[in-house]
CSV table of C-alpha atoms and ligand atoms in Angstrom, one decimal:
chain,number,residue,atom,x,y,z
H,1,MET,CA,-15.0,0.8,2.2
H,2,ALA,CA,-16.4,0.1,-1.2
H,3,ASN,CA,-20.1,-0.7,-1.5
H,4,ARG,CA,-19.9,-4.5,-1.0
H,5,THR,CA,-23.3,-5.2,-2.4
H,6,LYS,CA,-23.1,-3.3,-5.6
H,7,GLY,CA,-19.9,-4.6,-7.1
H,8,ARG,CA,-16.4,-3.8,-6.3
H,9,PRO,CA,-14.6,-1.1,-8.3
H,10,ASP,CA,-11.3,-2.8,-7.7
H,11,HIS,CA,-12.3,-6.0,-9.4
H,12,PRO,CA,-9.7,-6.5,-12.0
H,13,GLY,CA,-11.1,-6.9,-15.4
H,14,GLY,CA,-14.6,-6.2,-14.1
H,15,ARG,CA,-17.1,-3.8,-15.6
H,16,TYR,CA,-15.5,-0.8,-13.9
H,17,SER,CA,-12.1,-1.5,-15.3
H,18,VAL,CA,-10.6,-0.6,-18.6
H,19,PRO,CA,-8.9,-3.9,-19.4
H,20,ARG,CA,-5.6,-2.4,-20.5
H,21,VAL,CA,-2.9,-4.6,-19.3
H,22,SER,CA,0.8,-3.9,-19.0
H,23,GLU,CA,2.2,-6.8,-20.9
H,24,ALA,CA,5.8,-6.4,-20.1
H,25,VAL,CA,5.5,-7.1,-16.4
H,26,SER,CA,3.5,-10.2,-15.5
H,27,MET,CA,2.5,-10.9,-11.9
H,28,GLU,CA,4.4,-14.2,-12.3
H,29,LYS,CA,7.6,-12.3,-12.7
H,30,ILE,CA,7.0,-10.2,-9.7
H,31,VAL,CA,6.1,-13.2,-7.6
H,32,ALA,CA,9.2,-15.0,-8.8
H,33,LEU,CA,11.4,-12.0,-7.9
H,34,CYS,CA,9.8,-11.7,-4.5
H,35,LYS,CA,10.5,-15.3,-3.8
H,36,ARG,CA,14.0,-15.3,-5.3
H,37,ARG,CA,15.2,-12.3,-3.3
H,38,GLY,CA,13.2,-12.9,-0.2
H,39,PHE,CA,10.8,-9.9,-0.4
H,40,ILE,CA,7.5,-11.8,0.2
H,41,PHE,CA,6.6,-15.5,0.8
H,42,GLN,CA,3.3,-17.3,1.2
H,43,SER,CA,2.4,-17.7,4.9
H,44,SER,CA,3.1,-21.0,6.6
H,45,GLU,CA,4.9,-22.5,3.6
H,46,ILE,CA,6.2,-25.5,5.6
H,47,TYR,CA,2.6,-26.6,6.1
H,48,GLY,CA,1.8,-26.3,2.5
H,49,GLY,CA,1.1,-22.5,2.7
H,50,MET,CA,-2.0,-20.6,3.5
H,51,ALA,CA,-3.8,-19.1,0.5
H,52,SER,CA,-4.0,-15.3,0.3
H,53,VAL,CA,-1.9,-14.7,3.4
H,54,TYR,CA,1.7,-13.5,2.9
H,55,ASP,CA,4.8,-12.9,5.0
H,56,TYR,CA,7.3,-10.2,4.2
H,57,GLY,CA,11.0,-11.1,4.3
H,58,HIS,CA,13.9,-8.8,4.9
H,59,TYR,CA,13.7,-6.7,1.8
H,60,GLY,CA,9.9,-6.8,1.6
H,61,ALA,CA,9.6,-5.6,5.2
H,62,LEU,CA,12.1,-2.8,4.5
H,63,LEU,CA,10.3,-1.8,1.2
H,64,LYS,CA,6.9,-1.8,2.8
H,65,GLY,CA,8.3,0.1,5.8
H,66,ASN,CA,9.7,2.7,3.4
H,67,VAL,CA,6.3,3.1,1.7
H,68,LYS,CA,4.7,3.7,5.1
H,69,ALA,CA,7.5,6.1,6.2
H,70,GLU,CA,7.1,8.1,3.0
H,71,TRP,CA,3.3,8.3,3.6
H,72,TRP,CA,3.9,9.5,7.2
H,73,ARG,CA,6.5,12.0,6.0
H,74,SER,CA,4.0,13.4,3.5
H,75,VAL,CA,1.0,13.6,5.8
H,76,LEU,CA,2.8,14.7,9.1
H,77,GLN,CA,6.1,16.2,8.4
H,78,GLU,CA,5.3,18.0,5.1
H,79,ARG,CA,2.0,19.4,6.5
H,80,ASP,CA,0.9,20.8,9.8
H,81,ASP,CA,-2.8,20.0,9.8
H,82,VAL,CA,-2.6,16.3,10.5
H,83,VAL,CA,-1.9,14.4,13.7
H,84,ALA,CA,-1.0,10.7,14.3
H,85,LEU,CA,-3.0,8.0,16.0
H,86,ASP,CA,-2.3,4.3,16.7
H,87,ALA,CA,-5.6,2.8,17.8
H,88,ALA,CA,-6.1,-0.9,18.8
H,89,ILE,CA,-7.3,-3.5,16.3
H,90,LEU,CA,-10.0,-4.8,18.7
H,91,MET,CA,-12.8,-2.3,19.4
H,92,HIS,CA,-16.0,-2.2,21.3
H,93,PRO,CA,-18.5,-4.3,19.2
H,94,ARG,CA,-21.0,-1.4,19.2
H,95,THR,CA,-18.5,0.4,16.9
H,96,TRP,CA,-19.4,-2.0,14.1
H,97,GLU,CA,-23.2,-1.5,14.6
H,98,ALA,CA,-22.7,2.2,14.4
H,99,SER,CA,-20.4,2.1,11.4
H,100,GLY,CA,-22.9,-0.1,9.4
H,101,HIS,CA,-20.4,-2.9,9.1
H,102,LEU,CA,-22.4,-5.5,11.0
H,103,ALA,CA,-25.4,-5.0,8.8
H,104,GLY,CA,-23.9,-3.9,5.5
H,105,PHE,CA,-20.3,-5.1,5.1
H,106,THR,CA,-21.3,-8.0,3.0
H,107,ASP,CA,-20.7,-9.6,-0.4
H,108,PRO,CA,-23.2,-11.8,-2.2
H,109,LEU,CA,-21.8,-15.3,-2.2
H,110,VAL,CA,-22.9,-18.1,-4.5
H,111,GLN,CA,-21.5,-21.6,-4.5
H,112,CYS,CA,-21.1,-24.2,-7.3
H,113,LEU,CA,-23.4,-27.2,-6.8
H,114,GLY,CA,-21.6,-29.0,-9.6
H,115,GLU,CA,-18.2,-30.7,-9.6
H,116,CYS,CA,-15.9,-28.0,-8.4
H,117,LYS,CA,-17.9,-26.6,-5.4
H,118,LYS,CA,-16.1,-23.3,-5.8
H,119,ARG,CA,-17.4,-20.1,-4.2
H,120,TRP,CA,-17.9,-16.9,-6.3
H,121,ARG,CA,-19.0,-13.3,-5.7
H,122,GLU,CA,-22.3,-13.0,-7.5
H,123,ASP,CA,-21.8,-9.3,-8.2
H,124,HIS,CA,-18.5,-10.2,-10.0
H,125,LEU,CA,-20.2,-12.8,-12.2
H,126,ARG,CA,-23.0,-10.3,-12.9
H,127,GLU,CA,-20.5,-7.9,-14.4
H,128,ASP,CA,-20.2,-10.2,-17.5
H,129,ARG,CA,-23.8,-11.4,-17.4
H,130,PRO,CA,-26.1,-8.7,-16.0
H,131,GLU,CA,-29.3,-10.7,-16.8
H,132,GLY,CA,-30.3,-14.3,-16.8
H,133,GLU,CA,-29.1,-17.5,-15.2
H,134,LEU,CA,-25.5,-17.7,-13.9
H,135,ARG,CA,-23.4,-20.9,-14.1
H,136,CYS,CA,-20.1,-21.7,-12.5
H,137,PRO,CA,-17.3,-20.1,-14.5
H,138,GLN,CA,-15.0,-23.1,-13.7
H,139,CYS,CA,-17.1,-26.2,-14.4
H,140,GLY,CA,-20.4,-24.9,-15.7
H,141,GLY,CA,-22.3,-26.3,-12.7
H,142,GLU,CA,-25.5,-24.9,-11.2
H,143,LEU,CA,-25.0,-22.2,-8.6
H,144,THR,CA,-26.8,-21.7,-5.2
H,145,ALA,CA,-29.0,-18.6,-4.7
H,146,PRO,CA,-26.9,-15.7,-3.5
H,147,ARG,CA,-26.6,-15.2,0.3
H,148,GLN,CA,-25.1,-12.2,2.0
H,149,PHE,CA,-21.7,-13.0,3.6
H,150,ASN,CA,-20.3,-10.6,6.2
H,151,LEU,CA,-16.6,-10.0,5.7
H,152,MET,CA,-15.7,-9.3,9.3
H,153,PHE,CA,-13.6,-11.9,11.1
H,154,GLU,CA,-15.2,-12.7,14.4
H,155,THR,CA,-13.4,-13.7,17.6
H,156,HIS,CA,-14.1,-13.8,21.3
H,157,VAL,CA,-12.6,-12.1,24.3
H,158,GLY,CA,-12.3,-14.2,27.5
H,159,PRO,CA,-11.8,-18.0,27.8
H,160,VAL,CA,-15.3,-19.0,26.8
H,161,ALA,CA,-17.1,-18.1,23.7
H,162,GLU,CA,-20.4,-16.9,25.0
H,163,GLU,CA,-22.9,-14.2,24.2
H,164,GLY,CA,-21.5,-10.8,24.7
H,165,SER,CA,-17.9,-11.9,24.2
H,166,THR,CA,-17.9,-11.5,20.4
H,167,VAL,CA,-15.4,-9.0,19.0
H,168,TYR,CA,-14.3,-8.3,15.5
H,169,LEU,CA,-10.9,-7.9,13.8
H,170,ARG,CA,-11.3,-4.4,12.4
H,171,PRO,CA,-12.0,-4.4,8.6
H,172,GLU,CA,-10.8,-0.8,8.3
H,173,THR,CA,-8.6,1.4,10.5
H,174,ALA,CA,-11.0,4.4,10.0
H,175,GLN,CA,-13.3,3.6,12.9
H,176,GLY,CA,-10.4,3.8,15.4
H,177,ILE,CA,-10.1,7.4,14.3
H,178,PHE,CA,-13.8,8.3,14.5
H,179,VAL,CA,-14.2,6.9,18.0
H,180,ASN,CA,-11.1,9.0,19.1
H,181,PHE,CA,-12.3,12.2,17.5
H,182,LYS,CA,-13.2,13.9,20.8
H,183,ASN,CA,-9.9,12.8,22.5
H,184,VAL,CA,-7.9,14.2,19.6
H,185,LEU,CA,-9.9,17.4,19.4
H,186,GLN,CA,-9.2,18.0,23.1
H,187,PHE,CA,-5.5,17.1,23.3
H,188,ALA,CA,-4.1,18.0,19.8
H,189,ARG,CA,-5.4,21.5,20.0
H,190,LYS,CA,-6.6,21.3,16.4
H,191,LYS,CA,-9.8,22.6,14.8
H,192,PRO,CA,-11.3,21.8,11.5
H,193,PRO,CA,-9.9,21.6,8.9
H,194,PHE,CA,-7.5,19.0,10.4
H,195,GLY,CA,-6.9,15.3,10.0
H,196,ILE,CA,-6.0,12.2,12.0
H,197,ALA,CA,-3.8,9.7,10.3
H,198,GLN,CA,-3.2,6.1,11.1
H,199,VAL,CA,-1.4,3.1,9.7
H,200,GLY,CA,-2.4,-0.4,10.8
H,201,LYS,CA,-3.6,-3.9,10.0
H,202,ALA,CA,-7.1,-4.5,8.8
H,203,PHE,CA,-8.8,-7.9,8.2
H,204,ARG,CA,-11.4,-9.0,5.7
H,205,ASN,CA,-12.8,-12.5,5.1
H,206,GLU,CA,-12.7,-11.9,1.3
H,207,ILE,CA,-14.6,-14.5,-0.7
H,208,THR,CA,-12.3,-14.1,-3.7
H,209,THR,CA,-8.7,-13.3,-3.0
H,210,GLN,CA,-6.4,-13.0,-6.0
H,211,SER,CA,-3.4,-11.5,-7.6
H,212,PHE,CA,-0.7,-12.0,-5.0
H,213,ILE,CA,-0.8,-9.3,-2.3
H,214,PHE,CA,-3.4,-7.3,-4.1
H,215,ARG,CA,-6.4,-8.7,-2.2
H,216,THR,CA,-5.6,-10.7,1.0
H,217,TYR,CA,-7.4,-11.5,4.3
H,218,GLU,CA,-5.0,-9.4,6.3
H,219,PHE,CA,-3.4,-6.2,5.0
H,220,GLU,CA,-2.3,-2.8,6.1
H,221,GLN,CA,-4.1,0.5,5.5
H,222,MET,CA,-2.8,4.0,5.6
H,223,GLU,CA,-5.8,6.2,6.3
H,224,ILE,CA,-6.5,9.8,7.0
H,225,GLU,CA,-9.8,11.1,8.2
H,226,PHE,CA,-9.8,14.8,7.4
H,227,PHE,CA,-12.4,16.8,9.4
H,228,VAL,CA,-13.7,19.9,7.6
H,229,PRO,CA,-16.5,22.5,8.0
H,230,PRO,CA,-19.4,21.1,5.9
H,231,ALA,CA,-19.2,23.9,3.3
H,232,GLU,CA,-15.5,23.1,2.6
H,233,ALA,CA,-16.0,19.4,2.0
H,234,GLU,CA,-16.0,19.5,-1.8
H,235,SER,CA,-13.0,21.7,-2.2
H,236,TRP,CA,-11.0,19.5,0.4
H,237,HIS,CA,-12.0,16.4,-1.5
H,238,GLN,CA,-10.6,17.9,-4.7
H,239,ARG,CA,-7.4,18.9,-2.9
H,240,TRP,CA,-6.8,15.5,-1.4
H,241,MET,CA,-7.3,13.8,-4.7
H,242,GLU,CA,-4.6,16.0,-6.2
H,243,ASP,CA,-2.2,15.6,-3.2
H,244,ARG,CA,-2.5,11.8,-3.2
H,245,MET,CA,-2.0,11.5,-7.0
H,246,ARG,CA,1.1,13.6,-6.7
H,247,TRP,CA,2.4,11.4,-3.8
H,248,TYR,CA,2.5,8.4,-6.1
H,249,THR,CA,4.1,10.2,-9.0
H,250,ASP,CA,6.7,11.9,-6.8
H,251,LEU,CA,7.7,8.5,-5.6
H,252,GLY,CA,8.2,7.3,-9.2
H,253,LEU,CA,4.9,5.8,-10.4
H,254,ARG,CA,4.5,6.6,-14.1
H,255,PRO,CA,1.6,9.1,-14.5
H,256,ASP,CA,0.2,7.1,-17.5
H,257,HIS,CA,-0.1,4.1,-15.1
H,258,LEU,CA,-2.3,6.0,-12.8
H,259,GLN,CA,-5.9,7.2,-13.2
H,260,LEU,CA,-8.5,8.8,-11.0
H,261,ARG,CA,-11.9,7.1,-11.5
H,262,PRO,CA,-15.0,8.6,-9.8
H,263,HIS,CA,-17.5,6.0,-8.5
H,264,GLY,CA,-20.8,5.7,-10.3
H,265,THR,CA,-23.9,6.4,-8.0
H,266,ASP,CA,-24.6,2.6,-7.9
H,267,GLU,CA,-21.1,1.9,-6.4
H,268,LEU,CA,-21.1,4.5,-3.7
H,269,SER,CA,-20.8,3.1,-0.1
H,270,HIS,CA,-23.7,3.9,2.2
H,271,TYR,CA,-21.7,6.7,3.9
H,272,SER,CA,-20.3,8.3,0.8
H,273,SER,CA,-21.6,11.2,-1.2
H,274,ALA,CA,-18.6,11.0,-3.6
H,275,THR,CA,-15.7,8.7,-3.9
H,276,SER,CA,-12.9,8.5,-6.4
H,277,ASP,CA,-10.4,5.7,-6.7
H,278,ILE,CA,-6.8,6.1,-7.6
H,279,GLU,CA,-6.3,3.2,-9.9
H,280,TYR,CA,-3.0,1.7,-11.0
H,281,LEU,CA,-2.4,-0.3,-14.1
H,282,PHE,CA,-1.5,-3.6,-12.4
H,283,PRO,CA,-0.5,-6.5,-14.7
H,284,MET,CA,-4.1,-7.8,-14.4
H,285,GLY,CA,-5.6,-4.4,-15.5
H,286,TRP,CA,-6.7,-1.1,-13.9
H,287,SER,CA,-7.4,-1.7,-10.3
H,288,GLU,CA,-7.9,0.3,-7.1
H,289,LEU,CA,-4.9,1.5,-5.2
H,290,GLU,CA,-6.5,4.0,-2.9
H,291,GLY,CA,-10.0,5.3,-2.4
H,292,ILE,CA,-10.7,9.0,-1.6
H,293,ALA,CA,-14.2,9.4,-0.2
H,294,ASN,CA,-16.3,12.3,1.0
H,295,ARG,CA,-17.9,10.5,4.0
H,296,GLY,CA,-20.0,13.6,4.9
H,297,ASP,CA,-21.0,13.5,8.6
H,298,PHE,CA,-22.2,9.9,8.5
H,299,ASP,CA,-19.6,8.4,10.9
H,300,LEU,CA,-19.5,11.1,13.6
H,301,THR,CA,-23.3,11.3,13.6
H,302,GLN,CA,-23.7,7.5,13.9
H,303,HIS,CA,-21.2,7.3,16.7
H,304,ALA,CA,-22.9,10.2,18.5
H,305,GLU,CA,-26.2,8.3,18.3
H,306,TYR,CA,-24.9,4.9,19.3
H,307,SER,CA,-22.6,6.2,22.1
H,308,GLY,CA,-24.6,9.1,23.4
H,309,GLU,CA,-21.5,11.3,23.2
H,310,LYS,CA,-21.6,14.6,21.4
H,311,MET,CA,-19.4,14.6,18.3
H,312,ASP,CA,-19.9,18.1,17.2
H,313,PHE,CA,-17.5,21.0,17.1
H,314,VAL,CA,-18.1,24.5,18.4
H,315,ASP,CA,-16.0,27.1,16.6
H,316,PRO,CA,-14.5,29.3,19.4
H,317,GLY,CA,-14.4,32.3,17.1
H,318,SER,CA,-17.9,32.3,15.5
H,319,GLY,CA,-19.7,30.1,18.1
H,320,GLU,CA,-21.0,28.0,15.2
H,321,ARG,CA,-21.8,24.4,16.2
H,322,TYR,CA,-21.5,21.7,13.5
H,323,VAL,CA,-20.7,18.1,13.0
H,324,PRO,CA,-17.6,18.1,10.8
H,325,HIS,CA,-17.7,16.4,7.4
H,326,VAL,CA,-14.9,13.9,6.6
H,327,ILE,CA,-12.7,13.5,3.6
H,328,GLU,CA,-11.0,10.1,3.7
H,329,PRO,CA,-7.9,9.2,1.6
H,330,SER,CA,-7.6,5.5,2.3
H,331,ALA,CA,-4.6,3.7,0.8
H,332,GLY,CA,-3.4,0.1,1.1
H,333,ALA,CA,0.3,-0.3,2.1
H,334,ASP,CA,0.5,-3.7,0.5
H,335,ARG,CA,-1.2,-2.6,-2.7
H,336,GLY,CA,1.1,0.4,-2.8
H,337,THR,CA,4.2,-1.8,-2.3
H,338,LEU,CA,3.0,-4.0,-5.1
H,339,ALA,CA,2.4,-1.1,-7.4
H,340,PHE,CA,5.8,0.4,-6.7
H,341,MET,CA,7.4,-3.0,-7.4
H,342,VAL,CA,5.5,-3.5,-10.6
H,343,ASP,CA,6.2,0.0,-11.9
H,344,ALA,CA,9.9,-0.3,-11.1
H,345,TYR,CA,10.4,-3.7,-12.6
H,346,ASP,CA,12.6,-3.7,-15.7
H,347,GLU,CA,14.6,-6.1,-17.8
H,348,GLU,CA,17.3,-5.1,-20.1
H,349,GLU,CA,20.3,-6.5,-21.9
H,350,VAL,CA,23.7,-5.1,-20.8
H,351,GLU,CA,26.8,-6.3,-22.7
H,352,GLY,CA,25.0,-9.3,-23.9
H,353,ARG,CA,23.6,-10.4,-20.6
H,354,GLU,CA,20.1,-9.8,-19.3
H,355,ARG,CA,19.6,-8.0,-16.1
H,356,VAL,CA,16.5,-7.6,-14.0
H,357,VAL,CA,16.4,-4.3,-12.2
H,358,LEU,CA,14.0,-2.7,-9.8
H,359,ARG,CA,14.2,1.0,-10.6
H,360,LEU,CA,12.7,2.0,-7.3
H,361,HIS,CA,12.8,5.6,-6.0
H,362,PRO,CA,15.9,5.7,-3.8
H,363,ARG,CA,13.8,6.6,-0.8
H,364,LEU,CA,11.8,3.5,-1.3
H,365,ALA,CA,14.7,1.2,-2.0
H,366,PRO,CA,15.3,-1.3,0.9
H,367,VAL,CA,19.1,-0.8,0.6
H,368,LYS,CA,20.5,2.5,-0.6
H,369,ALA,CA,24.1,1.5,-1.2
H,370,ALA,CA,26.1,-1.7,-1.6
H,371,VAL,CA,29.8,-1.6,-0.8
H,372,LEU,CA,31.7,-4.2,-2.9
H,373,PRO,CA,35.4,-5.0,-3.1
H,374,LEU,CA,36.3,-5.6,-6.7
H,375,VAL,CA,38.4,-8.6,-5.7
H,376,ASN,CA,38.6,-10.6,-2.5
H,377,LYS,CA,42.3,-9.9,-1.9
H,378,ASP,CA,45.0,-7.2,-1.7
H,379,GLY,CA,43.3,-5.5,1.3
H,380,GLN,CA,40.2,-4.6,-0.7
H,381,PRO,CA,37.7,-6.5,1.5
H,382,GLU,CA,39.1,-4.9,4.6
H,383,LYS,CA,39.0,-1.4,3.1
H,384,ALA,CA,35.5,-2.0,1.7
H,385,ARG,CA,34.3,-3.2,5.1
H,386,ALA,CA,35.7,-0.1,6.8
H,387,ILE,CA,33.8,2.1,4.3
H,388,TYR,CA,30.6,0.1,4.8
H,389,GLU,CA,30.9,0.4,8.6
H,390,GLU,CA,31.0,4.2,8.3
H,391,LEU,CA,28.2,4.3,5.7
H,392,ARG,CA,25.7,2.0,7.4
H,393,ARG,CA,25.5,4.3,10.4
H,394,ARG,CA,24.0,7.0,8.1
H,395,ILE,CA,22.1,5.1,5.4
H,396,PRO,CA,20.9,1.6,4.9
H,397,ALA,CA,23.9,-0.2,3.3
H,398,GLU,CA,25.1,-3.7,2.5
H,399,PHE,CA,28.5,-5.2,2.3
H,400,ASP,CA,28.9,-8.1,-0.1
H,401,THR,CA,31.9,-10.2,-1.0
H,402,GLY,CA,30.2,-13.3,-2.3
H,403,GLY,CA,30.7,-14.2,-6.0
H,404,SER,CA,32.0,-12.2,-9.0
H,405,ILE,CA,31.4,-8.5,-9.1
H,406,GLY,CA,28.9,-8.9,-12.0
H,407,LYS,CA,26.9,-11.3,-9.9
H,408,ARG,CA,26.9,-9.0,-6.9
H,409,TYR,CA,25.7,-6.1,-9.0
H,410,ARG,CA,22.9,-8.2,-10.4
H,411,ARG,CA,21.8,-9.1,-6.9
H,412,GLN,CA,21.7,-5.5,-5.9
H,413,ASP,CA,19.9,-4.5,-9.1
H,414,GLU,CA,17.2,-7.0,-8.4
H,415,ILE,CA,16.6,-5.6,-4.9
H,416,GLY,CA,16.6,-2.1,-6.3
H,417,THR,CA,19.8,-0.7,-4.6
H,418,PRO,CA,20.4,2.6,-6.3
H,419,TRP,CA,24.1,3.0,-5.8
H,420,GLY,CA,27.0,0.6,-5.8
H,421,VAL,CA,30.3,1.6,-4.2
H,422,THR,CA,33.2,-0.3,-5.6
H,423,VAL,CA,36.6,-0.6,-3.9
H,424,ASP,CA,39.4,-1.4,-6.3
H,425,HIS,CA,43.1,-1.2,-6.7
H,426,GLN,CA,43.0,2.6,-7.1
H,427,THR,CA,41.1,2.9,-3.8
H,428,MET,CA,44.2,1.4,-2.1
H,429,GLU,CA,46.3,4.1,-3.6
H,430,ASP,CA,44.3,7.3,-3.4
H,431,ASP,CA,41.3,6.5,-1.2
H,432,THR,CA,38.7,7.1,-4.0
H,433,VAL,CA,35.9,4.7,-4.9
H,434,THR,CA,33.6,4.2,-7.9
H,435,LEU,CA,30.0,5.1,-7.5
H,436,ARG,CA,27.8,3.1,-9.8
H,437,ASP,CA,24.3,4.3,-10.7
H,438,ARG,CA,21.8,1.5,-10.9
H,439,ASP,CA,19.7,3.1,-13.7
H,440,SER,CA,22.2,4.8,-16.0
H,441,LEU,CA,25.0,2.3,-15.1
H,442,GLY,CA,27.3,5.4,-15.1
H,443,GLN,CA,30.3,5.3,-12.9
H,444,THR,CA,31.9,8.3,-11.2
H,445,ARG,CA,35.0,8.4,-9.0
H,446,ILE,CA,34.7,10.1,-5.7
H,447,ALA,CA,36.8,10.4,-2.5
H,448,ALA,CA,35.7,7.8,0.1
H,449,GLY,CA,35.5,10.5,2.7
H,450,GLU,CA,32.8,12.3,0.6
H,451,LEU,CA,30.6,9.3,0.2
H,452,VAL,CA,28.2,9.9,3.1
H,453,ALA,CA,27.5,13.5,2.2
H,454,GLU,CA,27.1,12.7,-1.5
H,455,LEU,CA,24.7,9.8,-1.0
H,456,ALA,CA,22.7,11.8,1.6
H,457,ARG,CA,22.4,14.6,-1.0
H,458,ARG,CA,21.3,12.3,-3.7
H,459,LEU,CA,18.7,10.7,-1.4
H,460,HIS,CA,17.0,14.0,-0.8
H,461,ASP,CA,17.3,15.5,-4.3
H,462,PRO,CA,14.2,15.5,-6.5
H,463,TRP,CA,14.3,12.3,-8.5
H,464,THR,CA,13.3,11.7,-12.1
H,465,THR,CA,11.8,8.3,-12.9
H,466,PRO,CA,14.3,6.6,-15.2
H,467,LYS,CA,13.0,5.6,-18.6
H,468,LEU,CA,12.2,1.9,-18.5
H,469,THR,CA,13.2,-0.6,-21.2
H,470,THR,CA,10.0,-2.5,-20.7
H,471,GLY,CA,6.6,-1.5,-19.5
G,501,LIG,N1,-11.9,3.2,5.2
G,501,LIG,C1,-12.2,3.0,3.8
G,501,LIG,C2,-11.8,1.8,3.3
G,501,LIG,O1,-11.5,0.8,4.0
G,501,LIG,P1,-11.6,0.5,1.0
G,501,LIG,O2,-11.7,1.0,-0.4
G,501,LIG,O3,-12.4,-0.7,1.3
G,501,LIG,O4,-11.9,1.7,1.9
G,501,LIG,C3,-9.1,1.1,1.2
G,501,LIG,O5,-10.1,0.1,1.3
G,501,LIG,C4,-7.8,0.5,0.6
G,501,LIG,O6,-7.4,-0.6,1.4
G,501,LIG,C5,-8.0,0.0,-0.8
G,501,LIG,O7,-7.8,1.0,-1.7
G,501,LIG,C6,-6.9,-1.0,-0.9
G,501,LIG,O8,-5.6,-0.4,-1.2
G,501,LIG,C7,-6.8,-1.6,0.6
G,501,LIG,N2,-7.5,-2.8,0.6
G,501,LIG,C8,-8.8,-3.0,0.8
G,501,LIG,N3,-9.1,-4.3,0.9
G,501,LIG,C9,-8.0,-5.0,0.7
G,501,LIG,C10,-7.6,-6.4,0.7
G,501,LIG,N4,-8.5,-7.4,0.9
G,501,LIG,N5,-6.3,-6.7,0.5
G,501,LIG,C11,-5.3,-5.7,0.3
G,501,LIG,N6,-5.6,-4.4,0.4
G,501,LIG,C12,-6.9,-4.0,0.6
């Protein structure tokens, strides 16, 4: 949780951003591709759409699913000091008193009294004009005095909205982890240093939403609360920053499109003694992708006080009793998905024709292989379908017979499919197929019977980010 009252570090173009913008990939191009290929649509389009709420179509759902799966793989499978949790969205309302969200999760809102009546975040406007009177950036109108606006969505349990029935849609998944600390400690047989990881929806009634899925009312977080002995907090903070940066680059984000930016003291959240943001060079400028905070013992101490339950840990070896400190790598699954798409987006001319290609890491690609008959006759479609039926049981694959082969390749390039398997006249003679590489466009001939093993091998091989034409 960034400090809502002191300005947001993830405000694009704001005073905390270096306004260096990747010119080759505009957000408009990403939005158009998402719409054209069914990755992401605006919510409730048939009713005119709902601003800042988005639905993921087939390829979008698969891509975001792969981002989350890779995150799980890195925190659970590739380490042995983190356990999983899936806590409910609705929580006891006292949670939000203890966490400080009821009192402090606010943004300063000002509204235009002139023609446009638009609402603005005062702290954002102050970034360009730290002193003096503020006017509406849209129409120049006078603005109201700022009032603190809580970002939590409120709802009610039970049929009647009455006192005591108010609950909140969680604004971060983290609190579900803190309130379960004792349960996990007891059942997971872990002791600090260890972490609890969770992926789930969070909701914020943001005053200003913008930039496609970058900031929305409803989004998914991938959070780890890593509990450590107090003396080890700083070194674990450092390690998590390095681990998380590596995760993004291993999955193909260009290192020069990533930076780690420590928060200034005036930006720190109430619970944090140190936070650094992993920022990505989005089309609108450097903006937060993930926050990595040292939350100290704030949350466990607060919950102990508000619930009356002890939240400390007694080391069975030394007998030492302490409240663990917490390092929190908190990533957005939607922002991650957007960053991977932006970074992978490329345009190039091939044999006089322009192609748009998503050079996604194969493990993130929604579809790994497309099986395509060269022509729709001579037994090729039947042969291709048989190969596809075999392949799709092992890796996500598609079978496509619609349109010219060039058109089918372009469709697959746009959704980021790393390998094309073409069945041609030679296949009918010797049972070999051509394997086309999305990035190099190189073609190799291999036996159809070796396809599954070859693609499984490629999927797990270390991968080098291809050199982009644009970007
Ligand atoms: N528990 C800490 C926490 O929630 P945060 O910096 O407020 O920290 C963590 O949020 C991450 O969640 C951000 O880095 C971002 O990726 C994502 N996120 C936050 N607000 C978002 C929004 N309105 N829309 C999309 N993603 C958001």
